[in-house]
């Protein structure tokens, strides 16, 4: 088939134009892609946990005479160490944490005073001991990441022994142990340092109900109507989360 000169020229020009366009496109840089959005990781605190805690406590106590209503002792210090176990559960709403926690600790807290109050007998010394302490509390906290700051409050119960002994020899004349109920309030901080572990530091104020005791060996004249005990607790601990403290994203 024969083509005329004008048609052949037109076809040749079109072919050259197409080849030039393809070559220019091959030289262009690749189409830019949008960079991925990187969000800051946020720890998920929701779930059950158990732990151990240890620390110290310092409190104040006073013995009050039942017959006269006057003080047998001045206010005296009741101090000692403690060690125990913790269990709890957290619910998380964005950065807010709501939880329930219980703990039970052995304590070596004790103190005594000469009976130098208005109704006291100088031959006697009175003592108060906390043998164990348990709490059941709610927690409300805020987490900016792997740090949890929280406030806590709830029920407290403790085993308390109170008695009278000889000021000269230390021989115990009369004593009684009882479980006392009260309340507690405090605050703390918890730091997640691993996939399933956190460390905490906590302060609690504990107010226990007053309770007296009878003195059958010394006679009813030495019965106590009230033995008060207010306590301050500072402890550190470590918790294991069964949920594994997974990293989440908003």
PDB file of C-alpha atoms in Angstrom:
ATOM      1  CA  UNK A   1       0.000   0.000   0.000  1.00  0.00           C
ATOM      2  CA  UNK A   2       1.348   3.414  -0.894  1.00  0.00           C
ATOM      3  CA  UNK A   3       0.941   6.522   1.243  1.00  0.00           C
ATOM      4  CA  UNK A   4       1.185  10.023   0.038  1.00  0.00           C
ATOM      5  CA  UNK A   5       4.001  12.191   1.328  1.00  0.00           C
ATOM      6  CA  UNK A   6       1.845  14.392   3.622  1.00  0.00           C
ATOM      7  CA  UNK A   7       0.275  11.328   5.340  1.00  0.00           C
ATOM      8  CA  UNK A   8       3.642   9.617   5.867  1.00  0.00           C
ATOM      9  CA  UNK A   9       5.066  12.809   7.350  1.00  0.00           C
ATOM     10  CA  UNK A  10       2.126  13.102   9.780  1.00  0.00           C
ATOM     11  CA  UNK A  11       2.500   9.499  10.964  1.00  0.00           C
ATOM     12  CA  UNK A  12       6.239   9.910  11.499  1.00  0.00           C
ATOM     13  CA  UNK A  13       5.709  13.109  13.508  1.00  0.00           C
ATOM     14  CA  UNK A  14       3.137  11.446  15.768  1.00  0.00           C
ATOM     15  CA  UNK A  15       5.453   8.533  16.476  1.00  0.00           C
ATOM     16  CA  UNK A  16       8.305  10.879  17.395  1.00  0.00           C
ATOM     17  CA  UNK A  17       6.009  12.836  19.748  1.00  0.00           C
ATOM     18  CA  UNK A  18       4.846   9.666  21.542  1.00  0.00           C
ATOM     19  CA  UNK A  19       8.414   8.403  22.030  1.00  0.00           C
ATOM     20  CA  UNK A  20       9.520  11.794  23.378  1.00  0.00           C
ATOM     21  CA  UNK A  21       6.623  11.862  25.886  1.00  0.00           C
ATOM     22  CA  UNK A  22       7.444   8.376  27.168  1.00  0.00           C
ATOM     23  CA  UNK A  23      11.093   9.293  27.623  1.00  0.00           C
ATOM     24  CA  UNK A  24      10.184  12.460  29.553  1.00  0.00           C
ATOM     25  CA  UNK A  25       7.803  10.510  31.843  1.00  0.00           C
ATOM     26  CA  UNK A  26      10.539   7.999  32.623  1.00  0.00           C
ATOM     27  CA  UNK A  27      12.784  10.839  33.801  1.00  0.00           C
ATOM     28  CA  UNK A  28      10.190  12.262  36.287  1.00  0.00           C
ATOM     29  CA  UNK A  29      10.623  11.494  40.039  1.00  0.00           C
ATOM     30  CA  UNK A  30       8.218   8.949  41.582  1.00  0.00           C
ATOM     31  CA  UNK A  31       4.872  10.208  42.863  1.00  0.00           C
ATOM     32  CA  UNK A  32       5.294  11.330  46.495  1.00  0.00           C
ATOM     33  CA  UNK A  33       3.536   9.155  49.125  1.00  0.00           C
ATOM     34  CA  UNK A  34       2.039  10.465  52.375  1.00  0.00           C
ATOM     35  CA  UNK A  35       4.156   9.630  55.439  1.00  0.00           C
ATOM     36  CA  UNK A  36       2.454   7.301  57.980  1.00  0.00           C
ATOM     37  CA  UNK A  37       1.043   8.946  61.107  1.00  0.00           C
ATOM     38  CA  UNK A  38       2.875   7.738  64.236  1.00  0.00           C
ATOM     39  CA  UNK A  39       0.782   7.937  67.394  1.00  0.00           C
ATOM     40  CA  UNK A  40       2.244   7.964  70.874  1.00  0.00           C
ATOM     41  CA  UNK A  41       1.865   4.615  72.693  1.00  0.00           C
ATOM     42  CA  UNK A  42      -0.459   4.520  75.683  1.00  0.00           C
ATOM     43  CA  UNK A  43      -0.373   1.745  78.283  1.00  0.00           C
ATOM     44  CA  UNK A  44      -3.603  -0.124  78.845  1.00  0.00           C
ATOM     45  CA  UNK A  45      -3.967  -0.513  82.630  1.00  0.00           C
ATOM     46  CA  UNK A  46      -7.239  -2.431  82.537  1.00  0.00           C
ATOM     47  CA  UNK A  47      -7.245  -5.877  84.075  1.00  0.00           C
ATOM     48  CA  UNK A  48      -6.552  -7.918  87.197  1.00  0.00           C
ATOM     49  CA  UNK A  49      -3.274  -7.813  89.121  1.00  0.00           C
ATOM     50  CA  UNK A  50      -1.591  -9.198  92.230  1.00  0.00           C
ATOM     51  CA  UNK A  51       1.455  -7.926  94.081  1.00  0.00           C
ATOM     52  CA  UNK A  52       3.632  -7.647  97.151  1.00  0.00           C
ATOM     53  CA  UNK A  53       4.280  -4.539  99.239  1.00  0.00           C
ATOM     54  CA  UNK A  54       6.496  -3.602 102.177  1.00  0.00           C
ATOM     55  CA  UNK A  55       7.107  -0.467 104.187  1.00  0.00           C
ATOM     56  CA  UNK A  56       6.674   1.184 107.530  1.00  0.00           C
ATOM     57  CA  UNK A  57       3.943   2.698 109.649  1.00  0.00           C
ATOM     58  CA  UNK A  58       3.896   5.207 112.450  1.00  0.00           C
ATOM     59  CA  UNK A  59       0.862   5.982 114.538  1.00  0.00           C
ATOM     60  CA  UNK A  60      -0.419   7.507 117.771  1.00  0.00           C
ATOM     61  CA  UNK A  61      -2.262   5.865 120.648  1.00  0.00           C
ATOM     62  CA  UNK A  62      -3.688   6.771 124.058  1.00  0.00           C
ATOM     63  CA  UNK A  63      -5.291   4.818 126.936  1.00  0.00           C
ATOM     64  CA  UNK A  64      -8.340   6.278 128.707  1.00  0.00           C
ATOM     65  CA  UNK A  65      -9.522   5.158 132.166  1.00  0.00           C
ATOM     66  CA  UNK A  66     -13.024   3.663 132.247  1.00  0.00           C
ATOM     67  CA  UNK A  67     -13.878   4.638 135.811  1.00  0.00           C
ATOM     68  CA  UNK A  68     -12.959   8.330 135.595  1.00  0.00           C
ATOM     69  CA  UNK A  69     -12.913   9.074 131.846  1.00  0.00           C
ATOM     70  CA  UNK A  70      -9.488  10.636 132.284  1.00  0.00           C
ATOM     71  CA  UNK A  71      -6.292   9.738 130.448  1.00  0.00           C
ATOM     72  CA  UNK A  72      -4.145   6.964 131.880  1.00  0.00           C
ATOM     73  CA  UNK A  73      -1.362   7.831 129.420  1.00  0.00           C
ATOM     74  CA  UNK A  74      -0.351  10.749 127.271  1.00  0.00           C
ATOM     75  CA  UNK A  75      -0.449  10.255 123.501  1.00  0.00           C
ATOM     76  CA  UNK A  76       2.456   7.980 122.536  1.00  0.00           C
ATOM     77  CA  UNK A  77       4.019   6.696 119.304  1.00  0.00           C
ATOM     78  CA  UNK A  78       3.295   3.261 117.817  1.00  0.00           C
ATOM     79  CA  UNK A  79       5.790   2.434 115.057  1.00  0.00           C
ATOM     80  CA  UNK A  80       6.990  -0.558 113.040  1.00  0.00           C
ATOM     81  CA  UNK A  81       7.433  -2.286 109.694  1.00  0.00           C
ATOM     82  CA  UNK A  82       4.963  -4.193 107.529  1.00  0.00           C
ATOM     83  CA  UNK A  83       4.859  -6.691 104.683  1.00  0.00           C
ATOM     84  CA  UNK A  84       1.921  -8.082 102.751  1.00  0.00           C
ATOM     85  CA  UNK A  85       0.074  -8.982  99.558  1.00  0.00           C
ATOM     86  CA  UNK A  86      -2.190  -6.979  97.239  1.00  0.00           C
ATOM     87  CA  UNK A  87      -4.862  -7.859  94.656  1.00  0.00           C
ATOM     88  CA  UNK A  88      -7.012  -5.613  92.492  1.00  0.00           C
ATOM     89  CA  UNK A  89      -8.701  -4.807  89.189  1.00  0.00           C
ATOM     90  CA  UNK A  90      -8.640  -1.691  86.995  1.00  0.00           C
ATOM     91  CA  UNK A  91     -11.123  -0.348  84.465  1.00  0.00           C
ATOM     92  CA  UNK A  92      -9.786   2.180  81.936  1.00  0.00           C
ATOM     93  CA  UNK A  93     -11.652   4.996  80.159  1.00  0.00           C
ATOM     94  CA  UNK A  94      -9.151   6.732  77.814  1.00  0.00           C
ATOM     95  CA  UNK A  95      -6.598   8.168  80.277  1.00  0.00           C
ATOM     96  CA  UNK A  96      -8.734   7.689  83.409  1.00  0.00           C
ATOM     97  CA  UNK A  97      -8.419   4.625  85.615  1.00  0.00           C
ATOM     98  CA  UNK A  98     -11.093   3.334  88.025  1.00  0.00           C
ATOM     99  CA  UNK A  99     -10.253   0.375  90.227  1.00  0.00           C
ATOM    100  CA  UNK A 100     -10.795  -1.687  93.354  1.00  0.00           C
ATOM    101  CA  UNK A 101      -7.924  -2.968  95.499  1.00  0.00           C
ATOM    102  CA  UNK A 102      -7.536  -5.036  98.638  1.00  0.00           C
ATOM    103  CA  UNK A 103      -4.475  -5.851 100.717  1.00  0.00           C
ATOM    104  CA  UNK A 104      -3.498  -7.708 103.861  1.00  0.00           C
ATOM    105  CA  UNK A 105      -0.244  -7.056 105.743  1.00  0.00           C
ATOM    106  CA  UNK A 106       1.578  -8.367 108.770  1.00  0.00           C
ATOM    107  CA  UNK A 107       2.846  -5.499 110.943  1.00  0.00           C
ATOM    108  CA  UNK A 108       5.353  -5.273 113.775  1.00  0.00           C
ATOM    109  CA  UNK A 109       3.991  -1.947 114.944  1.00  0.00           C
ATOM    110  CA  UNK A 110       4.097  -1.301 118.687  1.00  0.00           C
ATOM    111  CA  UNK A 111       4.628   1.384 121.309  1.00  0.00           C
ATOM    112  CA  UNK A 112       4.212   2.028 125.018  1.00  0.00           C
ATOM    113  CA  UNK A 113       4.103   4.785 127.617  1.00  0.00           C
ATOM    114  CA  UNK A 114       4.340   5.136 131.379  1.00  0.00           C
ATOM    115  CA  UNK A 115       0.937   5.755 132.912  1.00  0.00           C
ATOM    116  CA  UNK A 116       1.680   9.412 133.584  1.00  0.00           C
ATOM    117  CA  UNK A 117      -1.768  10.729 132.685  1.00  0.00           C
ATOM    118  CA  UNK A 118      -4.205  12.263 135.214  1.00  0.00           C
ATOM    119  CA  UNK A 119      -5.650   8.810 136.017  1.00  0.00           C
ATOM    120  CA  UNK A 120      -2.409   6.891 135.571  1.00  0.00           C
ATOM    121  CA  UNK A 121      -0.504   4.752 138.046  1.00  0.00           C
ATOM    122  CA  UNK A 122       3.268   5.369 137.942  1.00  0.00           C
ATOM    123  CA  UNK A 123       3.954   1.678 138.603  1.00  0.00           C
ATOM    124  CA  UNK A 124       2.332   0.727 135.293  1.00  0.00           C
ATOM    125  CA  UNK A 125       3.166   1.115 131.632  1.00  0.00           C
ATOM    126  CA  UNK A 126       0.530   0.739 128.910  1.00  0.00           C
ATOM    127  CA  UNK A 127       1.180  -0.593 125.400  1.00  0.00           C
ATOM    128  CA  UNK A 128      -0.552  -0.826 122.019  1.00  0.00           C
ATOM    129  CA  UNK A 129       0.389  -3.209 119.199  1.00  0.00           C
ATOM    130  CA  UNK A 130      -0.944  -3.553 115.648  1.00  0.00           C
ATOM    131  CA  UNK A 131      -0.551  -7.182 114.588  1.00  0.00           C
ATOM    132  CA  UNK A 132      -2.025  -7.038 111.071  1.00  0.00           C
ATOM    133  CA  UNK A 133      -3.734  -4.548 108.765  1.00  0.00           C
ATOM    134  CA  UNK A 134      -6.166  -5.049 105.888  1.00  0.00           C
ATOM    135  CA  UNK A 135      -7.824  -2.537 103.571  1.00  0.00           C
ATOM    136  CA  UNK A 136     -10.462  -2.652 100.819  1.00  0.00           C
ATOM    137  CA  UNK A 137     -10.344   0.508  98.727  1.00  0.00           C
ATOM    138  CA  UNK A 138     -11.476   2.185  95.553  1.00  0.00           C
ATOM    139  CA  UNK A 139      -8.927   3.872  93.276  1.00  0.00           C
ATOM    140  CA  UNK A 140      -9.301   6.756  90.822  1.00  0.00           C
ATOM    141  CA  UNK A 141      -6.292   7.663  88.717  1.00  0.00           C
ATOM    142  CA  UNK A 142      -4.941   9.364  85.615  1.00  0.00           C
ATOM    143  CA  UNK A 143      -2.304   7.992  83.268  1.00  0.00           C
ATOM    144  CA  UNK A 144      -0.292  10.073  80.781  1.00  0.00           C
ATOM    145  CA  UNK A 145       1.454   6.890  79.600  1.00  0.00           C
ATOM    146  CA  UNK A 146       3.235   4.238  81.608  1.00  0.00           C
ATOM    147  CA  UNK A 147       2.826   6.290  84.831  1.00  0.00           C
ATOM    148  CA  UNK A 148      -0.379   6.047  86.862  1.00  0.00           C
ATOM    149  CA  UNK A 149      -1.164   8.666  89.531  1.00  0.00           C
ATOM    150  CA  UNK A 150      -4.081   7.795  91.802  1.00  0.00           C
ATOM    151  CA  UNK A 151      -6.095   8.659  94.895  1.00  0.00           C
ATOM    152  CA  UNK A 152      -7.598   5.925  97.047  1.00  0.00           C
ATOM    153  CA  UNK A 153     -10.041   5.543  99.959  1.00  0.00           C
ATOM    154  CA  UNK A 154     -12.086   2.856 101.649  1.00  0.00           C
ATOM    155  CA  UNK A 155     -12.461   0.419 104.533  1.00  0.00           C
ATOM    156  CA  UNK A 156      -9.709  -0.581 106.971  1.00  0.00           C
ATOM    157  CA  UNK A 157      -9.544  -3.337 109.581  1.00  0.00           C
ATOM    158  CA  UNK A 158      -6.696  -4.293 111.917  1.00  0.00           C
ATOM    159  CA  UNK A 159      -5.806  -6.684 114.678  1.00  0.00           C
ATOM    160  CA  UNK A 160      -4.816  -4.618 117.717  1.00  0.00           C
ATOM    161  CA  UNK A 161      -3.544  -5.741 121.108  1.00  0.00           C
ATOM    162  CA  UNK A 162      -3.572  -3.409 124.123  1.00  0.00           C
ATOM    163  CA  UNK A 163      -2.496  -4.044 127.688  1.00  0.00           C
ATOM    164  CA  UNK A 164      -0.837  -3.006 130.926  1.00  0.00           C
ATOM    165  CA  UNK A 165       2.571  -4.157 132.164  1.00  0.00           C
ATOM    166  CA  UNK A 166       4.911  -3.457 135.058  1.00  0.00           C
ATOM    167  CA  UNK A 167       6.962  -0.321 134.536  1.00  0.00           C
ATOM    168  CA  UNK A 168       9.820  -1.922 136.461  1.00  0.00           C
ATOM    169  CA  UNK A 169       9.993  -5.465 135.083  1.00  0.00           C
ATOM    170  CA  UNK A 170       7.895  -5.428 131.889  1.00  0.00           C
ATOM    171  CA  UNK A 171       5.659  -8.225 133.161  1.00  0.00           C
ATOM    172  CA  UNK A 172       2.247  -8.057 131.451  1.00  0.00           C
ATOM    173  CA  UNK A 173      -0.626  -7.906 133.935  1.00  0.00           C
ATOM    174  CA  UNK A 174      -3.584  -7.707 131.554  1.00  0.00           C
ATOM    175  CA  UNK A 175      -4.023  -7.480 127.779  1.00  0.00           C
ATOM    176  CA  UNK A 176      -6.638  -8.103 125.097  1.00  0.00           C
ATOM    177  CA  UNK A 177      -6.648  -8.445 121.293  1.00  0.00           C
ATOM    178  CA  UNK A 178      -9.491  -7.390 119.002  1.00  0.00           C
ATOM    179  CA  UNK A 179     -10.249  -6.672 115.357  1.00  0.00           C
ATOM    180  CA  UNK A 180     -10.951  -3.002 114.828  1.00  0.00           C
ATOM    181  CA  UNK A 181     -12.721  -1.447 111.869  1.00  0.00           C
ATOM    182  CA  UNK A 182     -12.106   2.021 110.447  1.00  0.00           C
ATOM    183  CA  UNK A 183     -11.405   3.915 107.275  1.00  0.00           C
ATOM    184  CA  UNK A 184      -8.422   4.898 105.166  1.00  0.00           C
ATOM    185  CA  UNK A 185      -7.523   7.512 102.558  1.00  0.00           C
ATOM    186  CA  UNK A 186      -4.342   8.078 100.577  1.00  0.00           C
ATOM    187  CA  UNK A 187      -2.564   8.495  97.256  1.00  0.00           C
ATOM    188  CA  UNK A 188       0.128   6.822  95.214  1.00  0.00           C
ATOM    189  CA  UNK A 189       1.995   6.420  91.947  1.00  0.00           C
ATOM    190  CA  UNK A 190       2.494   3.311  89.822  1.00  0.00           C
ATOM    191  CA  UNK A 191       5.081   2.943  87.051  1.00  0.00           C
ATOM    192  CA  UNK A 192       4.859   0.246  84.375  1.00  0.00           C
ATOM    193  CA  UNK A 193       8.427  -0.851  83.662  1.00  0.00           C
ATOM    194  CA  UNK A 194       7.741  -4.008  81.644  1.00  0.00           C
ATOM    195  CA  UNK A 195       5.105  -5.839  79.594  1.00  0.00           C
ATOM    196  CA  UNK A 196       3.375  -7.215  82.704  1.00  0.00           C
ATOM    197  CA  UNK A 197       5.036  -5.497  85.693  1.00  0.00           C
ATOM    198  CA  UNK A 198       4.698  -2.248  87.602  1.00  0.00           C
ATOM    199  CA  UNK A 199       6.290  -0.704  90.687  1.00  0.00           C
ATOM    200  CA  UNK A 200       4.397   1.517  93.108  1.00  0.00           C
ATOM    201  CA  UNK A 201       4.829   3.889  96.037  1.00  0.00           C
ATOM    202  CA  UNK A 202       1.858   4.615  98.282  1.00  0.00           C
ATOM    203  CA  UNK A 203       0.795   6.587 101.356  1.00  0.00           C
ATOM    204  CA  UNK A 204      -2.262   5.773 103.489  1.00  0.00           C
ATOM    205  CA  UNK A 205      -3.770   7.427 106.539  1.00  0.00           C
ATOM    206  CA  UNK A 206      -5.670   4.885 108.657  1.00  0.00           C
ATOM    207  CA  UNK A 207      -8.188   5.787 111.349  1.00  0.00           C
ATOM    208  CA  UNK A 208      -9.330   2.855 113.493  1.00  0.00           C
ATOM    209  CA  UNK A 209     -12.207   2.817 115.940  1.00  0.00           C
ATOM    210  CA  UNK A 210     -11.430   3.136 119.659  1.00  0.00           C
ATOM    211  CA  UNK A 211     -11.788   0.026 121.790  1.00  0.00           C
ATOM    212  CA  UNK A 212     -11.229  -0.618 125.485  1.00  0.00           C
ATOM    213  CA  UNK A 213     -10.371  -3.696 127.503  1.00  0.00           C
ATOM    214  CA  UNK A 214     -10.933  -5.151 130.948  1.00  0.00           C
ATOM    215  CA  UNK A 215      -8.257  -5.847 133.563  1.00  0.00           C
ATOM    216  CA  UNK A 216      -9.391  -8.928 135.542  1.00  0.00           C
ATOM    217  CA  UNK A 217      -5.971  -9.410 137.138  1.00  0.00           C
ATOM    218  CA  UNK A 218      -5.583  -5.811 138.294  1.00  0.00           C
ATOM    219  CA  UNK A 219      -9.245  -5.218 139.081  1.00  0.00           C
ATOM    220  CA  UNK A 220     -12.032  -3.205 137.446  1.00  0.00           C
ATOM    221  CA  UNK A 221     -10.536   0.068 138.697  1.00  0.00           C
ATOM    222  CA  UNK A 222      -7.907  -0.183 135.949  1.00  0.00           C
ATOM    223  CA  UNK A 223     -10.253  -1.033 133.053  1.00  0.00           C
ATOM    224  CA  UNK A 224      -9.755   1.041 129.908  1.00  0.00           C
ATOM    225  CA  UNK A 225     -12.722   2.559 128.076  1.00  0.00           C
ATOM    226  CA  UNK A 226     -10.813   3.697 124.989  1.00  0.00           C
ATOM    227  CA  UNK A 227      -7.500   2.824 123.364  1.00  0.00           C
ATOM    228  CA  UNK A 228      -7.147   4.968 120.258  1.00  0.00           C
ATOM    229  CA  UNK A 229      -4.948   4.240 117.239  1.00  0.00           C
ATOM    230  CA  UNK A 230      -4.401   6.484 114.213  1.00  0.00           C
ATOM    231  CA  UNK A 231      -1.836   5.343 111.681  1.00  0.00           C
ATOM    232  CA  UNK A 232       0.280   6.561 108.766  1.00  0.00           C
ATOM    233  CA  UNK A 233       1.495   3.966 106.264  1.00  0.00           C
ATOM    234  CA  UNK A 234       4.190   4.392 103.607  1.00  0.00           C
ATOM    235  CA  UNK A 235       5.041   1.406 101.420  1.00  0.00           C
ATOM    236  CA  UNK A 236       6.505   0.393  98.103  1.00  0.00           C
ATOM    237  CA  UNK A 237       5.534  -2.626  96.058  1.00  0.00           C
ATOM    238  CA  UNK A 238       5.525  -4.524  92.804  1.00  0.00           C
ATOM    239  CA  UNK A 239       2.453  -5.697  90.852  1.00  0.00           C
ATOM    240  CA  UNK A 240       1.990  -8.332  88.153  1.00  0.00           C
ATOM    241  CA  UNK A 241      -0.793  -7.674  85.604  1.00  0.00           C
ATOM    242  CA  UNK A 242      -2.465 -10.729  84.083  1.00  0.00           C
ATOM    243  CA  UNK A 243      -3.584  -8.596  81.122  1.00  0.00           C
ATOM    244  CA  UNK A 244       0.085  -7.933  80.361  1.00  0.00           C
ATOM    245  CA  UNK A 245      -0.125  -4.108  80.349  1.00  0.00           C
ATOM    246  CA  UNK A 246      -0.459  -4.080  76.517  1.00  0.00           C
ATOM    247  CA  UNK A 247       0.527  -0.964  74.588  1.00  0.00           C
ATOM    248  CA  UNK A 248      -2.529   0.602  72.964  1.00  0.00           C
ATOM    249  CA  UNK A 249      -3.037   3.597  70.642  1.00  0.00           C
ATOM    250  CA  UNK A 250      -5.639   6.308  70.535  1.00  0.00           C
TER     251      UNK A 250
END
